[in-house]
Coordinates of C-alpha atoms and ligand atoms in Angstrom, one line a residue:
M1 CA -35.3 6.1 65.2
S2 CA -33.4 4.2 67.9
N3 CA -31.5 6.2 70.5
S4 CA -28.1 5.5 68.9
P5 CA -28.5 5.1 65.2
T6 CA -25.5 4.4 63.0
Q7 CA -26.8 6.3 60.1
I8 CA -29.4 9.0 59.4
Q9 CA -31.0 10.3 56.3
L10 CA -32.0 13.9 55.9
I11 CA -33.1 16.3 53.3
Q12 CA -30.0 18.0 52.0
P13 CA -29.0 20.9 54.3
D14 CA -28.0 24.5 53.4
D15 CA -25.4 26.7 55.1
W16 CA -26.9 30.0 56.1
H17 CA -23.6 31.7 57.0
L18 CA -20.5 31.1 54.9
H19 CA -17.3 32.8 53.9
I20 CA -15.7 31.6 50.6
R21 CA -13.4 34.6 49.9
D22 CA -12.4 35.4 46.3
G23 CA -9.7 34.7 43.7
E24 CA -7.5 31.6 43.6
I25 CA -8.5 30.1 47.0
M26 CA -12.2 30.2 46.4
K27 CA -12.5 26.9 44.6
D28 CA -10.5 25.1 47.3
V29 CA -13.0 26.0 50.0
L30 CA -16.1 26.0 47.8
A31 CA -15.6 22.3 47.0
D32 CA -15.9 21.3 50.6
T33 CA -19.2 23.2 51.1
A34 CA -20.7 22.1 47.8
R35 CA -20.1 18.4 48.7
Q36 CA -22.5 18.7 51.6
F37 CA -24.8 21.7 51.1
A38 CA -27.3 22.7 48.3
R39 CA -27.1 26.4 49.0
A40 CA -25.2 28.8 51.1
I41 CA -25.5 32.4 52.2
I42 CA -22.3 34.0 50.9
M43 CA -20.9 36.6 53.3
P44 CA -19.9 39.9 51.6
N45 CA -16.8 40.8 53.7
L46 CA -14.3 40.8 50.8
K47 CA -11.6 43.4 50.4
P48 CA -13.2 45.7 49.2
P49 CA -16.6 44.6 50.6
V50 CA -19.6 43.7 48.4
T51 CA -21.6 46.9 48.9
T52 CA -23.7 47.1 45.7
V53 CA -25.9 44.9 43.5
D54 CA -23.3 45.3 40.7
L55 CA -20.5 44.0 42.9
A56 CA -22.7 41.1 44.1
N57 CA -23.6 40.2 40.6
A58 CA -19.9 40.2 39.6
Y59 CA -19.0 38.1 42.7
R60 CA -21.8 35.6 41.9
G61 CA -20.3 35.3 38.4
R62 CA -16.9 34.5 39.8
I63 CA -18.5 31.9 42.1
E64 CA -20.3 30.3 39.2
A65 CA -17.1 30.2 37.2
S66 CA -15.4 28.5 40.1
L67 CA -18.2 25.9 40.5
Q68 CA -17.9 25.2 36.8
S69 CA -14.2 24.7 37.0
L70 CA -14.8 22.2 39.8
G71 CA -17.5 20.4 37.7
V72 CA -20.1 21.1 40.5
T73 CA -23.7 21.4 39.5
G74 CA -26.6 21.7 41.9
F75 CA -25.1 24.3 44.3
T76 CA -26.6 27.7 44.6
P77 CA -24.8 30.7 46.2
L78 CA -27.2 33.1 47.9
M79 CA -25.7 36.6 47.7
T80 CA -25.7 39.2 50.4
L81 CA -24.7 42.9 50.4
Y82 CA -22.5 44.6 53.0
L83 CA -24.4 47.4 54.8
T84 CA -22.6 50.7 55.2
D85 CA -23.4 54.1 56.6
N86 CA -24.2 55.1 53.0
T87 CA -26.4 52.2 51.8
S88 CA -29.4 53.8 50.1
A89 CA -33.0 52.8 50.1
A90 CA -32.8 52.6 46.3
E91 CA -29.9 50.0 46.5
V92 CA -32.1 47.9 48.9
R93 CA -35.0 47.9 46.4
K94 CA -32.6 47.1 43.5
A95 CA -31.2 44.2 45.6
K96 CA -34.7 42.8 46.3
A97 CA -35.5 42.9 42.6
V98 CA -32.5 40.7 41.7
G99 CA -32.9 38.2 44.5
V100 CA -30.2 39.3 46.9
A101 CA -30.9 37.3 50.1
G102 CA -30.0 39.8 52.8
F103 CA -27.8 42.7 54.0
K104 CA -25.1 42.1 56.5
L105 CA -24.5 44.5 59.4
Y106 CA -20.9 44.5 60.5
P107 CA -20.3 47.0 63.3
A108 CA -17.2 48.8 62.2
G109 CA -14.1 47.0 63.5
A110 CA -16.0 44.0 64.9
T111 CA -14.3 41.3 62.8
T112 CA -12.3 40.3 59.7
N113 CA -12.6 43.0 57.0
S114 CA -15.2 45.1 58.8
D115 CA -13.4 48.5 58.6
A116 CA -16.0 49.7 56.1
G117 CA -18.8 48.6 58.5
V118 CA -21.5 50.6 60.1
S119 CA -20.2 53.3 62.5
D120 CA -23.7 54.0 64.0
I121 CA -26.8 52.1 63.1
K122 CA -28.8 55.4 63.0
H123 CA -27.0 56.2 59.7
C124 CA -28.7 53.2 58.2
Y125 CA -32.3 54.0 59.0
A126 CA -33.4 54.9 55.4
A127 CA -32.0 51.5 54.2
L128 CA -33.5 49.6 57.1
E129 CA -36.9 51.3 56.5
A130 CA -36.7 50.0 52.9
M131 CA -35.6 46.5 54.0
Q132 CA -38.5 46.3 56.4
E133 CA -40.9 47.4 53.6
V134 CA -39.7 44.9 51.0
G135 CA -39.0 42.0 53.3
M136 CA -35.2 42.0 53.0
P137 CA -33.5 40.3 55.9
L138 CA -30.9 42.0 58.0
L139 CA -28.1 39.7 59.0
V140 CA -26.4 40.9 62.1
H141 CA -22.9 40.4 63.5
G142 CA -24.0 41.1 67.0
E143 CA -21.1 42.5 68.9
V144 CA -20.4 46.0 70.2
T145 CA -16.9 47.3 69.5
S146 CA -16.1 49.9 72.1
A147 CA -12.8 49.2 73.7
D148 CA -14.2 49.5 77.2
I149 CA -16.4 46.4 76.8
D150 CA -14.8 43.1 77.7
I151 CA -14.5 40.9 74.6
F152 CA -16.6 38.1 76.3
D153 CA -19.4 40.6 77.0
R154 CA -19.7 42.1 73.5
E155 CA -22.6 40.0 72.3
A156 CA -24.7 40.4 75.4
V157 CA -24.2 44.2 75.5
F158 CA -25.1 44.4 71.8
I159 CA -28.5 42.9 72.6
D160 CA -29.3 45.7 75.0
Q161 CA -27.6 48.6 73.2
V162 CA -28.3 47.8 69.6
L163 CA -30.6 44.9 68.9
E164 CA -33.5 45.6 71.2
P165 CA -33.8 49.3 70.2
L166 CA -33.5 48.3 66.6
R167 CA -36.3 45.8 66.9
K168 CA -38.5 48.5 68.6
D169 CA -37.9 50.9 65.7
F170 CA -38.4 48.3 63.0
P171 CA -40.9 45.8 64.4
G172 CA -41.5 44.3 60.9
L173 CA -37.8 43.9 59.9
K174 CA -36.6 40.3 59.4
I175 CA -33.4 39.8 61.4
V176 CA -31.0 36.9 61.7
F177 CA -28.7 37.2 64.7
E178 CA -25.7 35.5 63.2
H179 CA -23.4 33.0 64.9
I180 CA -24.8 33.4 68.4
T181 CA -22.4 32.5 71.2
T182 CA -24.2 33.2 74.5
K183 CA -27.0 32.1 76.7
Q184 CA -28.3 35.7 76.6
A185 CA -28.6 35.6 72.8
A186 CA -30.1 32.1 72.7
H187 CA -32.7 33.1 75.3
Y188 CA -33.3 36.5 73.7
V189 CA -34.2 34.9 70.3
R190 CA -36.2 32.1 71.9
D191 CA -38.3 34.4 74.0
A192 CA -38.7 37.5 71.8
Q193 CA -42.2 38.6 71.1
T194 CA -42.4 39.3 67.4
S195 CA -44.9 41.1 65.2
G196 CA -45.0 38.2 62.7
K197 CA -44.0 34.7 62.0
N198 CA -40.4 34.1 60.8
I199 CA -39.2 37.5 61.7
L200 CA -36.4 36.8 64.1
A201 CA -33.9 33.9 63.9
A202 CA -30.3 33.0 64.8
T203 CA -27.6 30.8 63.2
I204 CA -25.3 28.7 65.3
T205 CA -21.9 27.4 64.3
P206 CA -20.5 23.9 64.9
Q207 CA -17.6 25.2 67.0
H208 CA -19.9 27.0 69.4
L209 CA -21.9 23.8 69.9
L210 CA -18.8 21.7 70.5
M211 CA -16.3 23.8 72.3
N212 CA -16.0 26.4 75.1
R213 CA -13.4 29.0 75.6
N214 CA -11.0 26.6 77.3
A215 CA -10.4 25.2 73.8
I216 CA -8.5 28.4 72.8
F217 CA -6.0 27.8 75.6
A218 CA -5.7 24.0 75.9
G219 CA -2.1 23.4 76.8
G220 CA -1.0 26.6 75.0
I221 CA -2.6 29.0 72.6
R222 CA -4.7 27.4 69.9
P223 CA -5.2 29.9 67.1
H224 CA -7.3 27.6 65.0
N225 CA -10.0 27.6 67.7
Y226 CA -10.1 31.4 67.6
C227 CA -13.1 33.0 65.9
L228 CA -15.4 35.9 66.4
P229 CA -17.6 36.1 68.3
V230 CA -15.1 34.3 70.5
L231 CA -15.9 31.0 72.2
K232 CA -17.6 31.5 75.6
R233 CA -18.0 29.6 78.9
E234 CA -19.4 26.1 79.1
E235 CA -22.8 27.4 80.4
H236 CA -23.2 29.3 77.1
R237 CA -22.3 26.2 75.0
I238 CA -25.0 24.3 76.8
A239 CA -27.6 27.0 76.2
L240 CA -26.7 27.0 72.5
L241 CA -26.9 23.2 72.2
E242 CA -30.3 23.4 73.9
A243 CA -31.5 26.0 71.4
A244 CA -30.2 24.2 68.4
T245 CA -31.8 20.9 69.4
S246 CA -35.1 22.5 70.6
A247 CA -36.9 22.1 67.2
S248 CA -37.6 25.8 67.3
P249 CA -37.7 27.3 63.8
R250 CA -35.8 30.3 65.1
F251 CA -32.5 28.4 65.2
F252 CA -30.8 27.1 62.1
L253 CA -27.5 26.0 60.7
G254 CA -24.8 28.6 59.7
T255 CA -21.2 27.3 59.9
D256 CA -19.5 30.7 59.7
S257 CA -16.7 28.6 58.1
A258 CA -14.1 31.4 57.6
P259 CA -10.9 30.3 55.9
H260 CA -7.6 32.0 56.6
A261 CA -4.2 30.6 55.5
K262 CA -2.2 28.7 58.1
G263 CA 0.3 31.5 58.3
A264 CA -2.3 34.2 58.9
K265 CA -3.7 32.2 61.9
E266 CA -0.3 31.1 63.4
A267 CA 1.0 34.6 63.8
A268 CA 1.7 37.3 66.4
C269 CA -1.7 38.8 65.5
G270 CA -3.6 35.8 64.2
C271 CA -6.9 36.2 62.2
A272 CA -10.3 35.2 63.5
G273 CA -12.1 32.4 61.9
C274 CA -12.5 28.6 62.0
Y275 CA -12.5 26.5 58.9
S276 CA -15.3 24.0 59.5
A277 CA -16.4 23.4 56.0
F278 CA -14.4 20.2 55.5
N279 CA -16.8 18.1 57.4
A280 CA -19.3 20.5 58.9
L281 CA -22.2 18.1 58.9
G282 CA -20.2 15.5 60.8
L283 CA -19.5 18.1 63.4
Y284 CA -23.1 19.1 63.8
A285 CA -24.2 15.4 64.0
E286 CA -21.6 14.9 66.8
A287 CA -23.1 17.9 68.7
F288 CA -26.7 16.7 68.3
E289 CA -25.8 13.1 69.2
S290 CA -24.0 14.3 72.4
V291 CA -27.4 15.2 73.8
G292 CA -29.4 12.4 72.2
K293 CA -31.1 14.7 69.7
L294 CA -30.0 13.5 66.3
D295 CA -33.7 13.4 65.3
K296 CA -33.7 17.2 65.6
L297 CA -30.8 17.7 63.2
E298 CA -32.9 17.7 60.0
G299 CA -35.1 20.6 61.1
F300 CA -32.1 22.7 62.2
A301 CA -30.0 21.9 59.1
S302 CA -32.6 21.6 56.3
F303 CA -36.0 23.1 57.1
Y304 CA -35.9 26.2 59.3
G305 CA -33.4 28.1 57.2
P306 CA -35.3 28.0 53.9
D307 CA -38.6 28.6 55.8
F308 CA -37.1 31.8 57.3
Y309 CA -35.8 33.0 53.9
A310 CA -39.1 32.0 52.2
L311 CA -37.2 29.7 49.9
P312 CA -38.3 26.1 49.0
R313 CA -36.9 23.3 51.1
N314 CA -34.5 21.0 49.2
T315 CA -35.9 17.7 48.1
K316 CA -32.8 15.6 47.5
K317 CA -31.8 13.4 50.5
I318 CA -28.4 12.7 51.9
T319 CA -27.1 10.1 54.4
L320 CA -24.8 10.6 57.3
V321 CA -23.1 7.6 58.7
K322 CA -21.4 7.1 62.1
Q323 CA -18.0 6.4 60.7
A324 CA -15.1 8.2 62.0
Q325 CA -13.5 10.5 59.4
S326 CA -9.9 11.6 59.8
I327 CA -9.4 15.3 59.4
P328 CA -6.1 16.1 57.6
A329 CA -3.6 18.2 59.4
E330 CA -3.6 20.7 56.5
L331 CA -5.5 21.2 53.3
P332 CA -4.5 23.1 50.1
L333 CA -5.5 26.7 50.0
G334 CA -4.2 28.3 46.8
D335 CA -0.4 28.5 47.1
A336 CA -0.7 28.0 50.9
T337 CA -2.4 25.6 53.2
I338 CA -5.2 25.9 55.7
V339 CA -5.7 24.0 59.0
P340 CA -9.3 22.8 59.3
L341 CA -11.2 22.5 62.5
R342 CA -10.3 19.2 64.3
A343 CA -7.1 18.9 62.2
G344 CA -5.2 15.7 62.8
E345 CA -8.1 14.2 64.8
T346 CA -11.4 12.5 63.8
V347 CA -15.0 13.5 63.5
A348 CA -17.5 10.8 64.5
W349 CA -19.9 11.2 61.6
S350 CA -19.5 11.7 57.9
L351 CA -21.3 11.9 54.6
A352 CA -22.1 8.5 53.1
Ligands
NCD1 C1 -15.1 35.8 59.8 C2 -14.1 36.0 58.7 O1 -13.0 35.6 58.8 O2 -14.5 36.5 57.6 N1 -14.3 35.5 61.0 C3 -14.8 34.9 62.1 O3 -14.1 34.7 63.1 N2 -16.1 34.5 62.2 C4 -15.9 37.1 60.0 C5 -17.1 36.9 60.9 O4 -18.0 36.3 60.6 O5 -17.0 37.5 62.0
ZN2 ZN1 -19.1 35.1 59.5

């Protein structure tokens, strides 16, 4: 590959961290993802959350109906359950038996629809024991929530207070540190000694590879660049870009595309979440190209995720071309609209 190719071919990627919500708006966001990705980990933070296998099966049914109404074939949702203080070992085993891909740990109050989240990880030890035993991944929103911790420090403190003790207590538990945002998290995952192969990994979003926290305040407050965990300083963005392009199987693609209607973002108390699904692959390609590492995109986007989850890699190929794509100012979202990441601007790469 030359240093500045104008097109690249890769095995079709998957999105290992995605929010598609429910009801009327689901099909609007699902179409964007299904255009680019073969599979996606569907996050369970609905209202009420997807806490049981029965709820996950019902949600999967609604997703499949939505795909059908869009005429989409060849996209597979990978379902997850929302871990609570009351999740039982029996529910974990039942989930494993029906192919649930993971359990998501939301510390209570950490982010959108996390009120029902875990108040103290110690309450989950029976479930975690069972997850370790059956090889069920724990997907972690890695932020502490106590009011005395500065919002920009919540992820780093989580590593010391929660993640490291958890890994000591469950050395065989498969863990994905979701949407990492700091140098501390990137280095922790890179350097961790693990008891087995493919036991610890992290997803990284496009916004955290492309922007630092200045983007939230550029010339005024920019609610569409606000997500959780919040964007950090430039040194952290650089560390994340280094991790993503390092060809380490511990880092893979998870957009955390998190749709909220325009009005819910542009409000006195705006919701957290960036809608990156419209051209997520183009955004990632831009990030990798910025450090001359486009040749490392395929591993990150298409190989290391399925390897971690012990699923087959995709076989179909896609082509990305270096052709600027205009991103609309707004997109339809049910009766409302949504403002995508990069709205009104262009993304340098797009799907052929
Ligand atoms: C997500 C959402 O809106 O569901 N928001 C976000 O800012 N990332 C929740 C989450 O993943 O934290
Ligand atoms: Zn998320």
